[in-house]
Each structure stands twice: as structure tokens, then as C-alpha cells.
Amino acid sequence: MNDDAAHPALPALVSPVSVTADAVLHSADFIRPRLLASGHDRVVLYAGVQINGTPHLGTNVMQTAAFLLARAARERFGVRVLVRFGALDNAPYETRRCPETGSLYERSFGYVLGAARVGELVGRYYGGFFDELSAATGVPYEVETYTDQQSGRAFREEFLASLELMDRLRWVLAPSSGTVPVSFPCPRCGWSQKHGEQTELLSAGAREAHFAAVCLEHGKYLVEVAPGAEAFIGLTTLHRNLVKERVADREDALPVIVKGADWAPGCRLVDEAFLCYPGALPPPRVFTPVVLSDSGAKLSKTLIRQGAADLSEATEPWMLDASAWPGPRREYARMLLGLVARMLSEPRHFERGYTTREVARLIGRRAPGPSGGPG
Ligand SMILES: [Zn+2]
């Protein structure tokens, strides 16, 4: 159906025919084949939240899509749904270089701030927003920090299982080097070698593994990883996602991974890693539209901070920092629900990216006039 017919008052949304045309009529249908095969009556959608700064529009688009996809799954398939957000409190809070070896060390948000302050950050950046999306869609949600996830028995068992398969996994999780580093914070000071280059696997089995690592202050220390042991497990991005998704696969629900489309190449590798496990199938994934700068690069906190994000005049401050939205949070959530619902109105509108200029046009913000001031 033509989008204009459904929304005659809004600026036209025009997208090229997508690869999935005629095969996929609604993006939630990506879930259907696995749901039919597994027979689950419950679907848990997994998405992420960054806690290393206020979210930008791209992050909020992905999260809004998670709620709307969950609602669509409930309506189309008659299943119970939940959106579960993983808060990446393992993001580096501070970084330091060892003067002797030149090795990079970091301490995480989770370690430096502690659970209570991480909880406050998540609440401040996302709490009200998620509550609005949840109320509007009737979809419940949960937030779980990486610190909590990695401490669980299932995570540790899956981490140990990945070590046992590492001869196969190493070239999938690190195709260029075959090296998949693991890092553990020093138990005395919390500094952790970012690339784990001096972390040594001493022994590994199904029940426990032993490592040696080096702190830039305290020298060598030993780490035991077992289902009941306390050591914090730091993994590379792909390895971490593999272990998290293996854990999600254990639940009595179909896990669905929702990520921005920039994740597609990385997920290709995680999928391949899944196939290294006997009889395992990777979870269904839904990729959401990425918000782009004028150059076609996705909005990135790092590039924004460096002033290298190539942003058009149509890029308003709230697109880079949601807390700058000039109005109540409810209005921001409503705006996003309307915008992402239009993106979801046809797969061709969902399987593409949007520049900040195009988002401004779609939500009826006029571009700045010739004087350069707001139009
Ligand atoms: Zn130390």
C-alpha cells in the first residue's frame, strides 16, 4: 500500500523497492519462520542501551522499533511479548596507558559508578522514554546491565562452552587474526587490559577455566571463571554478543535480536559462530533503519564529539542529544512512535537509512531559510 494514502497530511515517504519485496509484507514477519518451527507462545526482543552519554536519534529509533515490532508480533502471531534491554555498563569510563608496555587499560562505567549510579543513568536517559513507549504499545520491558548478565550461571556456562569450541570460533569471531582476547579487571583496582594481550588461558573445561592477567599497578593476578565465581568477564563485541545470544536461546521463549542495520556485517559473523555449535541455529534478527549524517555515515557519539559528523543545517540539537528535545518527553516519544510507525508501514521504508535532513522533513520540520536561521 502507498504510504501517502495512509498519511495524506504528511510529506511523502519515498523508498526504492527492497530486496524482500513481495516476500515480506511486514518487517515483523522476519520472526515468523522460526516461530512456526519452534512453536513458542512467547517472544522476547533484545535491544541495547548505551549508557556512556545521552542517546541520539538513531539509538531511540532502534528502541522505538523494538516496541513497535513487539506489538506487531503480538498482534500478528498471538504471542506474549517482552522487550529486554541490555545496558552496556562495560563501556569504558576511563582509559589509561601503561607507561612501561604501552598497553591500554580501561575501567568500566559499571566498576567506577557501581550498580546504583548505573541504574540512575539508565533511568535518566531512558526511563521516562521507555515508560511512554511501553504505555503506548502495551508492551512490557526490562533493563538488565551487562554486569548482571555476565554474573549469571548461564552466561558463565556459555562462556566456558565457547572456550571449548575456540579452535573453531577463533577464525569466525576474529577472521583477520584468529585471536579472541578475553579480559578481566584487576580484583584490587578494577583496571583491565583493553585488548587482553597479556591475558593467558591456563586451563579450560566445562566447569571452570583459569586465566592469568597483568595489572599495570599490581602485576600478575590469577582469575578463576566458574558458574559460581565472581570474576567479571570482559569479552570482545562479537564474542560477547554470541554468549549473550546463546544464553537468550536457553529461555522458554523465542529470542529476537533487534539492532541497527549497521550491525548486519557483524551479525553475519555471530550467525556463523552459532553454526559452530552442534545443532544450534542463530536467533532471528530484525535490523532497524540507521539515522545518517549528510555523508551517509551513521550518527556516532564519537564523531559528534569530535565535530566530524558532517551534519546538515536540518540537524537539530535534539537529534544528537535526546535530552535537548524542546518539550515534554511524552511528545518526543509520540513523535518517534509516529516516525517509526511510518518506517514500518512497508518493508521498503524499513530496510533503508534516513539522513537527519530527511527525518526533519518527514516530521514536518522546515529546513532553515536562506538566512541560515530557523525556517
Ligand atoms: Zn590492579
Short mmCIF file of C-alpha atoms and ligand atoms in Angstrom, two decimals:
data_model
loop_
_atom_site.label_atom_id
_atom_site.label_comp_id
_atom_site.label_asym_id
_atom_site.label_seq_id
_atom_site.Cartn_x
_atom_site.Cartn_y
_atom_site.Cartn_z
CA MET A 1 0.00 0.00 0.00
CA ASN A 2 1.13 3.52 -0.72
CA ASP A 3 2.24 5.34 2.38
CA ASP A 4 0.72 8.63 1.17
CA ALA A 5 -2.75 7.12 1.15
CA ALA A 6 -2.45 6.26 4.86
CA HIS A 7 -0.95 9.62 5.84
CA PRO A 8 -2.26 12.19 3.34
CA ALA A 9 -1.24 15.17 5.50
CA LEU A 10 2.42 14.14 5.92
CA PRO A 11 5.29 14.73 3.48
CA ALA A 12 5.57 11.80 1.08
CA LEU A 13 7.84 8.94 2.11
CA VAL A 14 9.51 7.53 -0.99
CA SER A 15 11.75 4.43 -0.93
CA PRO A 16 13.12 2.17 -3.63
CA VAL A 17 11.83 -1.37 -3.98
CA SER A 18 13.54 -3.55 -1.37
CA VAL A 19 15.16 -6.93 -1.92
CA THR A 20 12.41 -8.59 0.12
CA ALA A 21 9.56 -7.05 -1.93
CA ASP A 22 6.52 -9.38 -2.18
CA ALA A 23 8.24 -11.91 0.12
CA VAL A 24 7.98 -9.79 3.28
CA LEU A 25 4.83 -7.72 3.76
CA HIS A 26 5.60 -6.56 7.32
CA SER A 27 9.04 -6.48 8.91
CA ALA A 28 7.74 -8.44 11.93
CA ASP A 29 7.30 -11.37 9.53
CA PHE A 30 11.06 -11.94 9.73
CA ILE A 31 10.22 -13.65 13.03
CA ARG A 32 7.55 -15.96 11.61
CA PRO A 33 9.59 -18.87 10.18
CA ARG A 34 11.39 -19.52 13.46
CA LEU A 35 8.21 -19.02 15.46
CA LEU A 36 6.45 -21.63 13.31
CA ALA A 37 9.40 -24.00 13.68
CA SER A 38 9.83 -23.59 17.43
CA GLY A 39 6.15 -23.35 18.39
CA HIS A 40 6.88 -20.83 21.17
CA ASP A 41 3.97 -18.77 22.50
CA ARG A 42 6.26 -16.09 23.86
CA VAL A 43 8.76 -13.79 22.11
CA VAL A 44 11.49 -11.76 23.83
CA LEU A 45 13.01 -8.97 21.76
CA TYR A 46 16.56 -8.00 22.73
CA ALA A 47 17.89 -4.50 22.13
CA GLY A 48 20.67 -2.44 23.65
CA VAL A 49 21.03 0.81 25.56
CA GLN A 50 24.23 2.81 25.68
CA ILE A 51 24.98 4.43 28.99
CA ASN A 52 28.10 6.37 28.01
CA GLY A 53 26.17 9.54 27.20
CA THR A 54 22.71 10.80 26.27
CA PRO A 55 21.18 8.84 23.39
CA HIS A 56 20.99 10.26 19.88
CA LEU A 57 18.11 9.85 17.49
CA GLY A 58 19.49 6.67 15.89
CA THR A 59 19.52 4.82 19.21
CA ASN A 60 15.98 5.95 20.03
CA VAL A 61 14.71 4.92 16.56
CA MET A 62 16.03 1.38 17.14
CA GLN A 63 14.45 1.22 20.60
CA THR A 64 11.10 2.55 19.37
CA ALA A 65 11.20 -0.04 16.59
CA ALA A 66 11.72 -2.77 19.20
CA PHE A 67 8.46 -1.82 20.97
CA LEU A 68 6.53 -1.48 17.70
CA LEU A 69 7.86 -4.80 16.36
CA ALA A 70 6.91 -6.46 19.65
CA ARG A 71 3.38 -5.08 19.37
CA ALA A 72 3.18 -6.22 15.74
CA ALA A 73 4.39 -9.72 16.73
CA ARG A 74 1.75 -9.91 19.44
CA GLU A 75 -0.99 -8.81 17.04
CA ARG A 76 0.11 -10.91 14.06
CA PHE A 77 1.14 -14.11 15.83
CA GLY A 78 -0.92 -14.05 19.04
CA VAL A 79 2.17 -14.44 21.23
CA ARG A 80 3.12 -12.84 24.52
CA VAL A 81 5.93 -10.33 24.10
CA LEU A 82 8.60 -8.62 26.16
CA VAL A 83 11.35 -6.16 25.20
CA ARG A 84 14.55 -6.73 27.13
CA PHE A 85 17.18 -4.02 27.00
CA GLY A 86 20.80 -4.76 27.75
CA ALA A 87 22.60 -1.78 29.33
CA LEU A 88 26.24 -1.83 28.32
CA ASP A 89 27.79 -0.75 31.61
CA ASN A 90 31.02 -2.40 30.46
CA ALA A 91 31.64 0.69 28.25
CA PRO A 92 34.94 2.35 29.23
CA TYR A 93 34.57 5.16 31.75
CA GLU A 94 38.27 5.99 31.83
CA THR A 95 41.32 4.89 29.86
CA ARG A 96 44.98 4.86 30.70
CA ARG A 97 48.17 3.66 29.02
CA CYS A 98 50.79 1.60 30.88
CA PRO A 99 53.98 3.71 30.75
CA GLU A 100 56.15 0.61 30.53
CA THR A 101 54.40 -1.62 27.98
CA GLY A 102 52.28 1.00 26.18
CA SER A 103 49.31 -1.31 26.72
CA LEU A 104 45.89 0.33 27.00
CA TYR A 105 43.91 -0.15 30.21
CA GLU A 106 40.36 0.88 30.98
CA ARG A 107 37.88 0.94 33.80
CA SER A 108 34.18 0.43 33.04
CA PHE A 109 31.14 2.51 33.94
CA GLY A 110 29.90 -0.43 35.96
CA TYR A 111 33.07 -0.61 38.05
CA VAL A 112 33.56 3.12 38.59
CA LEU A 113 29.94 4.14 39.16
CA GLY A 114 28.54 0.99 40.75
CA ALA A 115 25.12 -0.55 40.23
CA ALA A 116 23.08 2.22 41.88
CA ARG A 117 24.53 5.05 39.80
CA VAL A 118 24.38 3.00 36.59
CA GLY A 119 20.70 2.45 37.41
CA GLU A 120 20.27 6.21 37.82
CA LEU A 121 21.92 6.83 34.43
CA VAL A 122 19.69 4.32 32.67
CA GLY A 123 16.67 5.89 34.36
CA ARG A 124 17.72 9.39 33.38
CA TYR A 125 18.47 8.57 29.72
CA TYR A 126 15.77 6.02 29.02
CA GLY A 127 13.35 5.52 31.92
CA GLY A 128 10.64 8.05 31.05
CA PHE A 129 11.06 7.40 27.34
CA PHE A 130 10.65 3.62 27.68
CA ASP A 131 7.67 4.11 30.00
CA GLU A 132 5.96 6.21 27.32
CA LEU A 133 6.70 3.66 24.57
CA SER A 134 5.54 0.83 26.83
CA ALA A 135 2.31 2.63 27.72
CA ALA A 136 1.59 3.47 24.08
CA THR A 137 2.20 -0.08 22.79
CA GLY A 138 1.14 -2.12 25.82
CA VAL A 139 4.47 -3.95 25.57
CA PRO A 140 6.30 -4.55 28.88
CA TYR A 141 10.05 -4.11 29.09
CA GLU A 142 13.01 -4.92 31.33
CA VAL A 143 16.51 -3.46 31.58
CA GLU A 144 19.45 -5.64 32.55
CA THR A 145 23.05 -4.46 32.86
CA TYR A 146 25.94 -6.36 31.35
CA THR A 147 27.39 -6.65 34.86
CA ASP A 148 24.30 -8.60 35.93
CA GLN A 149 24.19 -10.69 32.75
CA GLN A 150 27.78 -11.83 32.90
CA SER A 151 27.45 -12.75 36.58
CA GLY A 152 24.71 -15.30 35.84
CA ARG A 153 25.30 -19.03 35.79
CA ALA A 154 24.03 -19.46 32.21
CA PHE A 155 26.39 -16.76 30.90
CA ARG A 156 29.35 -18.43 32.58
CA GLU A 157 28.42 -21.85 31.27
CA GLU A 158 28.11 -20.47 27.75
CA PHE A 159 31.39 -18.60 28.08
CA LEU A 160 33.10 -21.85 29.13
CA ALA A 161 31.41 -23.65 26.24
CA SER A 162 32.78 -21.00 23.84
CA LEU A 163 36.29 -21.63 25.18
CA GLU A 164 35.91 -25.32 24.44
CA LEU A 165 34.92 -24.51 20.86
CA MET A 166 37.54 -21.80 20.48
CA ASP A 167 39.59 -23.66 17.90
CA ARG A 168 36.64 -23.27 15.51
CA LEU A 169 35.26 -19.99 16.84
CA ARG A 170 38.50 -18.00 16.75
CA TRP A 171 38.51 -17.54 12.96
CA VAL A 172 34.83 -16.63 12.95
CA LEU A 173 34.94 -14.14 15.82
CA ALA A 174 38.26 -12.66 14.61
CA PRO A 175 38.63 -13.53 10.92
CA SER A 176 41.74 -11.38 10.42
CA SER A 177 43.85 -12.58 13.34
CA GLY A 178 42.26 -15.67 14.82
CA THR A 179 42.85 -14.09 18.22
CA VAL A 180 39.86 -13.58 20.53
CA PRO A 181 41.11 -11.78 23.62
CA VAL A 182 39.38 -12.01 26.98
CA SER A 183 39.97 -9.51 29.75
CA PHE A 184 39.39 -9.48 33.48
CA PRO A 185 39.59 -6.39 35.70
CA CYS A 186 42.26 -6.46 38.38
CA PRO A 187 40.50 -7.57 41.58
CA ARG A 188 42.33 -4.85 43.54
CA CYS A 189 41.82 -1.75 41.36
CA GLY A 190 39.41 -2.58 38.53
CA TRP A 191 41.77 -1.64 35.67
CA SER A 192 41.53 -4.10 32.83
CA GLN A 193 43.79 -4.52 29.84
CA LYS A 194 41.62 -3.33 26.94
CA HIS A 195 42.88 -5.85 24.38
CA GLY A 196 43.77 -8.53 26.92
CA GLU A 197 47.12 -9.09 25.19
CA GLN A 198 48.74 -10.39 28.39
CA THR A 199 45.77 -12.46 29.46
CA GLU A 200 46.72 -16.09 29.34
CA LEU A 201 44.39 -19.06 29.36
CA LEU A 202 45.90 -21.56 31.80
CA SER A 203 43.23 -24.25 31.67
CA ALA A 204 39.67 -24.60 30.44
CA GLY A 205 36.95 -27.15 30.93
CA ALA A 206 33.18 -27.41 31.02
CA ARG A 207 33.04 -26.45 34.74
CA GLU A 208 35.79 -23.89 35.16
CA ALA A 209 38.62 -22.04 33.47
CA HIS A 210 41.72 -20.38 34.85
CA PHE A 211 43.45 -17.33 33.45
CA ALA A 212 46.44 -15.19 34.34
CA ALA A 213 46.34 -11.45 33.62
CA VAL A 214 48.53 -8.43 34.30
CA CYS A 215 47.56 -5.17 36.04
CA LEU A 216 49.57 -2.03 35.32
CA GLU A 217 49.66 -1.30 39.08
CA HIS A 218 49.59 -4.70 40.73
CA GLY A 219 51.31 -7.03 38.29
CA LYS A 220 50.18 -10.57 37.60
CA TYR A 221 46.95 -11.98 39.05
CA LEU A 222 45.06 -15.23 38.64
CA VAL A 223 41.40 -15.47 37.70
CA GLU A 224 39.03 -18.36 38.12
CA VAL A 225 35.89 -18.42 35.97
CA ALA A 226 33.22 -20.84 37.14
CA PRO A 227 29.44 -20.63 37.34
CA GLY A 228 29.61 -19.54 40.97
CA ALA A 229 32.83 -17.48 40.87
CA GLU A 230 32.84 -13.69 40.94
CA ALA A 231 35.38 -12.63 38.28
CA PHE A 232 33.98 -10.08 35.82
CA ILE A 233 34.24 -11.39 32.24
CA GLY A 234 35.23 -8.84 29.58
CA LEU A 235 34.73 -10.03 26.00
CA THR A 236 35.14 -8.59 22.51
CA THR A 237 31.96 -7.25 20.94
CA LEU A 238 31.27 -10.29 18.73
CA HIS A 239 32.19 -12.84 21.43
CA ARG A 240 30.01 -11.03 23.97
CA ASN A 241 27.05 -10.99 21.59
CA LEU A 242 27.50 -14.68 20.82
CA VAL A 243 27.49 -15.61 24.51
CA LYS A 244 24.53 -13.34 25.27
CA GLU A 245 22.53 -14.81 22.40
CA ARG A 246 23.42 -18.35 23.45
CA VAL A 247 22.05 -17.51 26.90
CA ALA A 248 18.91 -15.96 25.39
CA ASP A 249 18.40 -19.16 23.40
CA ARG A 250 18.04 -21.15 26.62
CA GLU A 251 14.92 -19.32 27.71
CA ASP A 252 11.46 -20.73 27.10
CA ALA A 253 10.72 -18.00 24.56
CA LEU A 254 11.84 -17.20 21.05
CA PRO A 255 14.64 -14.64 21.29
CA VAL A 256 14.63 -11.97 18.57
CA ILE A 257 17.64 -9.70 18.20
CA VAL A 258 16.84 -6.11 17.24
CA LYS A 259 19.79 -3.99 16.12
CA GLY A 260 20.53 -1.06 13.86
CA ALA A 261 21.30 -2.05 10.28
CA ASP A 262 24.96 -1.13 10.77
CA TRP A 263 25.17 -4.38 12.74
CA ALA A 264 24.40 -6.59 9.75
CA PRO A 265 28.04 -7.44 8.83
CA GLY A 266 28.91 -8.24 12.45
CA CYS A 267 25.77 -10.34 12.91
CA ARG A 268 26.79 -12.32 9.84
CA LEU A 269 29.78 -13.49 11.88
CA VAL A 270 27.74 -14.15 15.03
CA ASP A 271 25.41 -16.27 12.91
CA GLU A 272 28.35 -18.24 11.61
CA ALA A 273 29.66 -18.66 15.16
CA PHE A 274 26.29 -20.18 16.15
CA LEU A 275 26.71 -22.78 13.45
CA CYS A 276 29.92 -23.97 15.15
CA TYR A 277 27.72 -25.40 17.93
CA PRO A 278 26.25 -28.81 17.10
CA GLY A 279 22.59 -28.45 16.14
CA ALA A 280 22.39 -24.74 17.03
CA LEU A 281 20.52 -22.16 14.98
CA PRO A 282 21.14 -18.42 15.30
CA PRO A 283 18.20 -16.39 16.58
CA PRO A 284 16.02 -14.42 14.18
CA ARG A 285 17.22 -10.84 13.71
CA VAL A 286 15.44 -7.67 12.70
CA PHE A 287 17.61 -4.77 11.54
CA THR A 288 16.25 -1.27 12.03
CA PRO A 289 16.82 1.89 9.94
CA VAL A 290 20.01 3.77 10.71
CA VAL A 291 19.98 7.58 11.06
CA LEU A 292 22.70 9.10 8.91
CA SER A 293 24.60 12.33 8.59
CA ASP A 294 24.78 14.01 5.17
CA SER A 295 27.85 11.99 4.22
CA GLY A 296 25.94 8.72 4.69
CA ALA A 297 27.83 7.80 7.87
CA LYS A 298 25.59 6.80 10.77
CA LEU A 299 25.21 9.18 13.68
CA SER A 300 28.01 8.38 16.06
CA LYS A 301 28.62 9.77 19.53
CA THR A 302 32.35 9.76 18.88
CA LEU A 303 32.12 11.65 15.58
CA ILE A 304 29.65 14.13 17.06
CA ARG A 305 32.02 14.76 19.97
CA GLN A 306 34.94 15.26 17.57
CA GLY A 307 32.91 17.65 15.39
CA ALA A 308 33.49 15.28 12.44
CA ALA A 309 29.91 14.11 11.94
CA ASP A 310 29.19 16.13 8.74
CA LEU A 311 25.74 17.27 9.86
CA SER A 312 23.36 19.30 7.71
CA GLU A 313 21.67 22.50 8.88
CA ALA A 314 18.50 20.49 9.24
CA THR A 315 20.13 18.55 12.10
CA GLU A 316 18.55 19.88 15.28
CA PRO A 317 20.33 19.61 18.64
CA TRP A 318 17.81 17.05 19.96
CA MET A 319 18.72 14.67 17.12
CA LEU A 320 22.18 14.39 18.60
CA ASP A 321 21.13 14.59 22.24
CA ALA A 322 17.59 13.49 23.06
CA SER A 323 17.63 15.48 26.31
CA ALA A 324 17.65 18.67 24.17
CA TRP A 325 14.12 17.96 22.84
CA PRO A 326 12.27 21.25 23.42
CA GLY A 327 9.16 19.82 25.02
CA PRO A 328 7.81 17.11 27.27
CA ARG A 329 9.21 13.61 26.93
CA ARG A 330 5.77 12.29 26.05
CA GLU A 331 5.80 14.46 22.94
CA TYR A 332 9.23 13.14 21.97
CA ALA A 333 8.04 9.56 22.38
CA ARG A 334 4.90 10.31 20.35
CA MET A 335 6.99 11.89 17.59
CA LEU A 336 9.20 8.79 17.44
CA LEU A 337 6.25 6.39 17.53
CA GLY A 338 4.73 8.23 14.56
CA LEU A 339 8.01 8.35 12.65
CA VAL A 340 8.96 4.70 13.20
CA ALA A 341 5.38 3.53 12.53
CA ARG A 342 5.69 5.14 9.09
CA MET A 343 9.03 3.41 8.56
CA LEU A 344 7.33 0.12 9.49
CA SER A 345 4.33 0.79 7.22
CA GLU A 346 6.17 -1.01 4.39
CA PRO A 347 9.38 -3.08 4.48
CA ARG A 348 10.86 -0.86 1.76
CA HIS A 349 10.68 2.07 4.21
CA PHE A 350 12.20 -0.03 6.98
CA GLU A 351 15.05 -1.59 5.01
CA ARG A 352 16.91 1.68 4.37
CA GLY A 353 18.58 4.54 6.22
CA TYR A 354 17.43 8.12 6.87
CA THR A 355 19.55 11.25 6.97
CA THR A 356 18.82 13.76 9.72
CA ARG A 357 17.67 16.10 6.92
CA GLU A 358 15.13 13.53 5.76
CA VAL A 359 13.91 12.92 9.31
CA ALA A 360 13.39 16.66 9.75
CA ARG A 361 11.37 16.75 6.53
CA LEU A 362 9.31 13.69 7.46
CA ILE A 363 8.27 15.03 10.82
CA GLY A 364 7.33 18.35 9.26
CA ARG A 365 10.23 20.45 10.50
CA ARG A 366 11.03 23.04 7.87
CA ALA A 367 14.63 23.34 6.73
CA PRO A 368 16.43 26.56 7.71
CA GLY A 369 15.70 29.50 5.39
CA PRO A 370 18.30 31.23 3.15
CA SER A 371 19.34 33.46 6.07
CA GLY A 372 20.56 30.39 7.87
CA GLY A 373 18.14 30.94 10.74
CA PRO A 374 15.40 28.50 11.64
CA GLY A 375 12.71 28.48 8.96
ZN ZN B 1 45.39 -3.55 39.94
#
